[in-house]
Tab-separated table of C-alpha atoms and ligand atoms in Angstrom:
chain	number	residue	atom	x	y	z
C	1	MET	CA	16.954	-91.604	10.488
C	2	SER	CA	13.382	-91.344	11.693
C	3	ASP	CA	11.998	-93.159	14.680
C	4	SER	CA	8.515	-94.484	15.029
C	5	LYS	CA	7.345	-91.457	16.996
C	6	GLU	CA	8.447	-89.121	14.273
C	7	THR	CA	6.699	-91.225	11.668
C	8	THR	CA	3.490	-91.215	13.681
C	9	LYS	CA	3.689	-87.481	14.171
C	10	ARG	CA	4.279	-86.856	10.490
C	11	THR	CA	1.279	-88.949	9.630
C	12	GLN	CA	-0.891	-87.077	12.108
C	13	ASP	CA	0.314	-83.714	10.847
C	14	ALA	CA	-0.368	-84.694	7.293
C	15	ALA	CA	-3.871	-85.967	7.996
C	16	PRO	CA	-6.516	-83.277	7.831
C	17	ALA	CA	-9.022	-83.128	10.655
C	18	THR	CA	-11.942	-83.804	8.356
C	19	THR	CA	-14.210	-86.754	7.961
C	20	GLY	CA	-13.705	-86.956	4.209
C	21	PRO	CA	-13.125	-90.233	2.413
C	22	LEU	CA	-10.075	-92.250	3.403
C	23	VAL	CA	-9.483	-93.198	-0.203
C	24	GLU	CA	-10.615	-91.113	-3.138
C	25	LEU	CA	-9.968	-91.702	-6.827
C	26	SER	CA	-11.061	-88.929	-9.200
C	27	HIS	CA	-11.036	-89.231	-12.964
C	28	VAL	CA	-8.213	-91.761	-12.897
C	29	GLU	CA	-6.909	-92.830	-16.301
C	30	LYS	CA	-4.269	-95.435	-17.047
C	31	HIS	CA	-2.865	-96.993	-20.209
C	32	PHE	CA	-0.479	-99.869	-20.687
C	33	GLY	CA	0.903	-98.810	-24.069
C	34	LYS	CA	-2.158	-98.619	-26.303
C	35	LEU	CA	-4.342	-100.556	-23.905
C	36	HIS	CA	-6.667	-98.250	-21.984
C	37	VAL	CA	-6.961	-100.143	-18.687
C	38	LEU	CA	-8.551	-97.577	-16.346
C	39	LYS	CA	-11.184	-95.231	-17.732
C	40	ASP	CA	-12.432	-92.285	-15.671
C	41	ILE	CA	-12.378	-94.161	-12.367
C	42	ASN	CA	-14.191	-92.286	-9.579
C	43	LEU	CA	-14.401	-93.902	-6.197
C	44	LYS	CA	-14.679	-92.979	-2.540
C	45	VAL	CA	-14.143	-95.255	0.416
C	46	ASN	CA	-14.934	-93.887	3.858
C	47	LYS	CA	-13.211	-94.897	7.050
C	48	GLY	CA	-14.386	-98.278	8.255
C	49	GLU	CA	-16.055	-99.177	4.960
C	50	VAL	CA	-15.563	-102.393	3.054
C	51	LEU	CA	-15.604	-102.035	-0.720
C	52	VAL	CA	-15.701	-105.195	-2.801
C	53	VAL	CA	-14.564	-104.949	-6.419
C	54	VAL	CA	-15.828	-107.549	-8.864
C	55	GLY	CA	-15.709	-107.965	-12.601
C	56	PRO	CA	-14.487	-110.178	-15.405
C	57	SER	CA	-10.842	-111.070	-15.941
C	58	GLY	CA	-8.855	-108.228	-17.481
C	59	SER	CA	-11.320	-105.531	-16.433
C	60	GLY	CA	-8.645	-103.604	-14.487
C	61	LYS	CA	-9.391	-104.626	-10.900
C	62	SER	CA	-5.793	-105.441	-9.964
C	63	THR	CA	-4.442	-102.421	-11.775
C	64	MET	CA	-6.835	-100.153	-9.887
C	65	CYS	CA	-5.767	-101.662	-6.554
C	66	ARG	CA	-2.117	-101.314	-7.456
C	67	THR	CA	-2.507	-97.620	-8.270
C	68	ILE	CA	-3.746	-96.970	-4.726
C	69	ASN	CA	-0.368	-97.735	-3.172
C	70	ARG	CA	1.421	-96.571	-6.281
C	71	LEU	CA	2.694	-99.930	-7.413
C	72	GLU	CA	1.350	-98.587	-10.711
C	73	THR	CA	1.475	-94.942	-11.754
C	74	ILE	CA	-1.525	-93.242	-13.350
C	75	ASP	CA	-1.676	-91.113	-16.498
C	76	SER	CA	-4.079	-88.517	-15.132
C	77	GLY	CA	-6.627	-87.932	-12.404
C	78	THR	CA	-5.954	-87.891	-8.679
C	79	ILE	CA	-5.761	-90.401	-5.879
C	80	ARG	CA	-5.959	-89.195	-2.300
C	81	ILE	CA	-5.402	-91.148	0.881
C	82	ASP	CA	-6.904	-89.423	3.909
C	83	GLY	CA	-7.077	-86.202	1.932
C	84	ASN	CA	-3.448	-86.238	0.797
C	85	PRO	CA	-2.460	-86.797	-2.838
C	86	LEU	CA	-0.264	-89.846	-3.361
C	87	PRO	CA	3.392	-88.971	-2.931
C	88	GLN	CA	5.576	-89.427	-5.984
C	89	GLU	CA	8.662	-90.952	-4.444
C	90	GLY	CA	11.117	-91.173	-1.579
C	91	LYS	CA	10.312	-91.301	2.082
C	92	ASP	CA	6.754	-90.034	1.676
C	93	LEU	CA	6.041	-92.882	-0.720
C	94	ALA	CA	7.512	-95.389	1.734
C	95	ASN	CA	5.259	-93.937	4.439
C	96	LEU	CA	2.258	-94.220	2.160
C	97	ARG	CA	3.049	-97.848	1.452
C	98	ALA	CA	3.130	-98.433	5.189
C	99	GLU	CA	-0.348	-96.905	5.503
C	100	VAL	CA	-1.818	-99.063	2.770
C	101	GLY	CA	-1.492	-102.766	3.531
C	102	MET	CA	-1.743	-105.120	0.589
C	103	VAL	CA	-2.433	-108.834	0.378
C	104	PHE	CA	-2.078	-110.585	-2.975
C	105	GLN	CA	-3.180	-113.878	-4.429
C	106	GLN	CA	0.362	-115.180	-3.978
C	107	PHE	CA	1.339	-114.795	-0.366
C	108	ASN	CA	4.969	-113.867	-1.118
C	109	LEU	CA	6.270	-114.643	2.356
C	110	PHE	CA	10.046	-114.585	2.717
C	111	ALA	CA	10.857	-118.277	2.333
C	112	ASN	CA	14.062	-118.146	4.368
C	113	LYS	CA	12.558	-116.397	7.383
C	114	THR	CA	10.401	-117.776	10.161
C	115	ILE	CA	6.734	-116.880	10.311
C	116	LEU	CA	7.340	-114.489	13.200
C	117	ASP	CA	10.300	-112.867	11.424
C	118	ASN	CA	8.131	-112.368	8.348
C	119	VAL	CA	5.725	-110.333	10.466
C	120	THR	CA	8.327	-108.374	12.458
C	121	LEU	CA	10.681	-107.501	9.598
C	122	ALA	CA	8.942	-104.319	8.428
C	123	PRO	CA	8.181	-102.925	11.907
C	124	ILE	CA	11.864	-103.380	12.799
C	125	LYS	CA	13.326	-102.109	9.507
C	126	VAL	CA	10.849	-99.387	8.614
C	127	ARG	CA	9.389	-98.337	11.952
C	128	HIS	CA	12.639	-98.992	13.872
C	129	MET	CA	10.719	-100.850	16.530
C	130	ASP	CA	12.906	-102.718	18.988
C	131	LYS	CA	12.970	-106.480	18.589
C	132	LYS	CA	11.110	-107.322	21.774
C	133	ASP	CA	8.235	-104.935	21.008
C	134	ALA	CA	8.109	-106.186	17.432
C	135	ASN	CA	7.972	-109.785	18.623
C	136	ASP	CA	5.159	-108.968	21.044
C	137	LEU	CA	3.252	-107.216	18.284
C	138	GLY	CA	3.979	-110.087	15.885
C	139	MET	CA	2.706	-112.720	18.307
C	140	ASP	CA	-0.463	-110.680	18.955
C	141	LEU	CA	-1.118	-110.428	15.242
C	142	LEU	CA	-0.396	-114.109	14.622
C	143	ALA	CA	-2.888	-114.885	17.387
C	144	ARG	CA	-5.446	-112.600	15.761
C	145	VAL	CA	-5.237	-114.597	12.541
C	146	GLY	CA	-5.071	-117.915	14.405
C	147	VAL	CA	-1.547	-119.093	13.580
C	148	GLU	CA	0.420	-118.193	16.713
C	149	SER	CA	1.430	-121.834	17.197
C	150	GLN	CA	3.287	-121.671	13.863
C	151	ALA	CA	5.481	-118.696	14.796
C	152	GLU	CA	8.836	-120.486	14.692
C	153	LYS	CA	8.165	-122.482	11.519
C	154	MET	CA	9.249	-121.647	7.995
C	155	PRO	CA	6.605	-120.635	5.422
C	156	SER	CA	6.936	-123.887	3.439
C	157	GLN	CA	5.820	-125.832	6.511
C	158	LEU	CA	2.441	-124.079	6.535
C	159	SER	CA	-0.665	-124.677	4.435
C	160	GLY	CA	-1.680	-122.093	1.867
C	161	GLY	CA	-4.478	-120.844	4.094
C	162	GLN	CA	-2.117	-120.461	7.024
C	163	GLN	CA	0.442	-118.652	4.845
C	164	GLN	CA	-2.182	-116.254	3.591
C	165	ARG	CA	-3.250	-115.506	7.161
C	166	VAL	CA	0.411	-114.769	7.967
C	167	ALA	CA	0.504	-112.427	4.963
C	168	ILE	CA	-2.488	-110.590	6.448
C	169	ALA	CA	-0.757	-110.384	9.847
C	170	ARG	CA	2.369	-109.088	8.130
C	171	ALA	CA	0.409	-106.305	6.436
C	172	LEU	CA	-1.344	-105.431	9.711
C	173	ALA	CA	2.013	-105.131	11.485
C	174	MET	CA	2.525	-101.760	9.818
C	175	GLN	CA	-0.762	-100.549	11.312
C	176	PRO	CA	-2.175	-99.562	7.947
C	177	LYS	CA	-5.121	-97.196	7.597
C	178	ILE	CA	-6.504	-99.331	4.833
C	179	MET	CA	-6.065	-102.884	3.634
C	180	LEU	CA	-6.182	-103.864	-0.034
C	181	PHE	CA	-6.881	-107.482	-0.885
C	182	ASP	CA	-6.419	-108.698	-4.456
C	183	GLU	CA	-8.058	-112.104	-4.816
C	184	PRO	CA	-6.520	-113.348	-1.582
C	185	THR	CA	-8.237	-116.729	-1.751
C	186	SER	CA	-7.919	-117.532	-5.465
C	187	ALA	CA	-4.756	-119.584	-5.099
C	188	LEU	CA	-6.063	-121.606	-2.161
C	189	ASP	CA	-7.477	-125.098	-2.053
C	190	PRO	CA	-11.231	-124.810	-1.472
C	191	GLU	CA	-11.124	-126.085	2.101
C	192	MET	CA	-8.805	-123.216	3.060
C	193	VAL	CA	-10.802	-120.386	1.566
C	194	ASN	CA	-13.090	-119.886	4.543
C	195	GLU	CA	-10.341	-119.635	7.136
C	196	VAL	CA	-8.956	-116.639	5.230
C	197	LEU	CA	-12.374	-115.080	4.574
C	198	ASP	CA	-13.205	-115.457	8.272
C	199	VAL	CA	-10.116	-113.415	9.179
C	200	MET	CA	-11.162	-110.767	6.655
C	201	ILE	CA	-14.707	-110.666	8.027
C	202	LYS	CA	-13.331	-110.257	11.530
C	203	LEU	CA	-11.064	-107.412	10.396
C	204	ALA	CA	-14.005	-105.701	8.745
C	205	SER	CA	-16.129	-106.054	11.872
C	206	GLU	CA	-13.316	-104.464	13.883
C	207	GLY	CA	-13.615	-101.382	11.687
C	208	MET	CA	-10.743	-101.819	9.233
C	209	THR	CA	-11.219	-99.938	5.965
C	210	MET	CA	-10.870	-102.497	3.191
C	211	ILE	CA	-10.898	-102.735	-0.588
C	212	CYS	CA	-11.231	-106.357	-1.675
C	213	VAL	CA	-11.076	-107.772	-5.172
C	214	THR	CA	-12.702	-111.156	-4.907
C	215	HIS	CA	-14.860	-113.715	-6.659
C	216	GLU	CA	-16.225	-114.888	-3.321
C	217	MET	CA	-19.780	-113.661	-3.638
C	218	GLY	CA	-20.835	-115.004	-0.235
C	219	PHE	CA	-18.146	-112.871	1.340
C	220	ALA	CA	-19.177	-109.895	-0.774
C	221	ARG	CA	-22.780	-110.139	0.367
C	222	LYS	CA	-21.836	-110.561	3.988
C	223	ALA	CA	-18.949	-108.123	4.412
C	224	ALA	CA	-19.303	-105.420	1.761
C	225	ASP	CA	-20.837	-102.024	2.404
C	226	HIS	CA	-20.564	-101.316	-1.308
C	227	ILE	CA	-19.836	-103.297	-4.426
C	228	VAL	CA	-18.176	-101.921	-7.515
C	229	PHE	CA	-18.550	-103.800	-10.777
C	230	MET	CA	-15.830	-103.164	-13.353
C	231	ALA	CA	-15.733	-104.128	-17.011
C	232	ASP	CA	-13.330	-102.975	-19.730
C	233	GLY	CA	-11.515	-100.604	-17.396
C	234	ARG	CA	-14.679	-98.799	-16.355
C	235	ILE	CA	-16.808	-98.800	-13.237
C	236	MET	CA	-20.132	-99.942	-14.640
C	237	GLU	CA	-22.097	-100.195	-11.396
C	238	LYS	CA	-21.808	-99.142	-7.772
C	239	GLY	CA	-24.247	-100.172	-5.122
C	240	THR	CA	-24.979	-102.017	-1.945
C	241	PRO	CA	-24.723	-105.813	-2.090
C	242	ASP	CA	-28.522	-106.077	-2.237
C	243	GLU	CA	-28.739	-103.575	-5.082
C	244	PHE	CA	-25.976	-105.234	-7.050
C	245	PHE	CA	-26.896	-108.874	-6.574
C	246	ASP	CA	-30.674	-108.515	-6.644
C	247	HIS	CA	-31.070	-105.640	-9.097
C	248	PRO	CA	-28.062	-105.363	-11.422
C	249	GLN	CA	-28.632	-102.496	-13.834
C	250	THR	CA	-26.394	-103.247	-16.802
C	251	GLU	CA	-26.370	-106.196	-19.190
C	252	ARG	CA	-22.659	-106.682	-18.417
C	253	ALA	CA	-23.364	-107.101	-14.720
C	254	LYS	CA	-26.341	-109.389	-15.328
C	255	ASP	CA	-24.224	-111.530	-17.625
C	256	PHE	CA	-21.329	-111.599	-15.126
C	257	LEU	CA	-23.622	-112.580	-12.260
C	258	SER	CA	-25.371	-115.277	-14.263
C	259	LYS	CA	-21.986	-116.863	-14.960
C	260	ILE	CA	-20.574	-116.554	-11.499
C	261	LEU	CA	-23.646	-117.516	-9.493
C	262	THR	CA	-24.674	-120.620	-11.416
C	263	HIS	CA	-21.898	-122.848	-10.138
R	1	ATP	N1	2.092	-104.643	-16.505
R	1	ATP	C1	1.228	-104.728	-17.527
R	1	ATP	N2	1.603	-104.441	-18.786
R	1	ATP	C2	0.731	-104.496	-19.817
R	1	ATP	N3	-0.568	-104.840	-19.689
R	1	ATP	C3	-0.986	-105.136	-18.464
R	1	ATP	C4	-0.130	-105.117	-17.317
R	1	ATP	N4	-0.855	-105.470	-16.217
R	1	ATP	C5	-2.097	-105.714	-16.661
R	1	ATP	N5	-2.190	-105.518	-18.001
R	1	ATP	C6	-3.414	-105.634	-18.807
R	1	ATP	O1	-4.333	-104.685	-18.285
R	1	ATP	C7	-5.653	-105.200	-18.302
R	1	ATP	C8	-6.221	-105.177	-16.886
R	1	ATP	O2	-5.496	-106.111	-16.110
R	1	ATP	P1	-5.807	-106.385	-14.585
R	1	ATP	O3	-4.779	-107.349	-14.128
R	1	ATP	O4	-5.916	-105.104	-13.866
R	1	ATP	O5	-7.234	-107.064	-14.676
R	1	ATP	P2	-8.062	-107.840	-13.555
R	1	ATP	O6	-9.432	-107.275	-13.585
R	1	ATP	O7	-7.323	-107.789	-12.268
R	1	ATP	O8	-8.106	-109.335	-14.125
R	1	ATP	P3	-8.094	-110.755	-13.341
R	1	ATP	O9	-9.513	-110.985	-12.864
R	1	ATP	O10	-7.712	-111.738	-14.395
R	1	ATP	O11	-7.098	-110.656	-12.223
R	1	ATP	C9	-5.546	-106.596	-18.893
R	1	ATP	O12	-5.853	-106.514	-20.260
R	1	ATP	C10	-4.102	-106.960	-18.686
R	1	ATP	O13	-3.666	-107.871	-19.662
R	2	MG	MG1	-6.467	-109.245	-11.060
């Protein structure tokens, strides 16, 4: 059994004392059967950076995100988190998952647990935090995302926007080094989109390293340090928001932007 101190120490030991990228994908390839979904993906995200990933449906955005915490395996290439190759299995993989927080389109809260219990479950089970400390942490995080008054409710009693903010708090409870967001606002009613984006913008401004797949171009312009445009499993363009939105280089990106920005 490991305690939280041991886990922290292991993480520190494993992390090299360099200022290299926090996330690095090199020559990553992935097939689903005959379908070639990731083609020579090369990507670096430095500490504190926000990378926004955009592209048409089926271009491989979700698959790429899922490879970063090894929800999907890769065929070849390497993925490093803080300089360390992704662990294959076991305890090291569990530790990696704790370092990489993920928020999906569907919030996937535990329906039979209170909001606070949803947030404290992993710190208690995985980090072996005692219940009082976990509750204090949970309440702090719920306050950070603006739903502390909902702590004792069940997920079904909350709006979609509130549930998604709880899902963000739940991911933050593991004190991840990086947060991955895969279309976190796509399932929300329009009036709830901004409350979630505002939380993400705040996180970014506090220095969280983030990779966000999103169709919210206003968010991308405001929060992203870099934008990656994917099509057909390939990174077609990389640039700053100004470069990408104002001077797209490829026909695919121009076509994508003309569709997405006209309504
Ligand atoms: N588990 C799977 N098995 C087989 N094919 C898959 C699987 N997951 C995704 N795919 C296929 O891989 C390709 C990339 O899918 P992915 O979900 O990564 O795209 P995406 O860019 O996230 O699309 P969207 O914008 O619709 O979410 C698609 O053709 C998809 O149908
Ligand atoms: Mg997707």
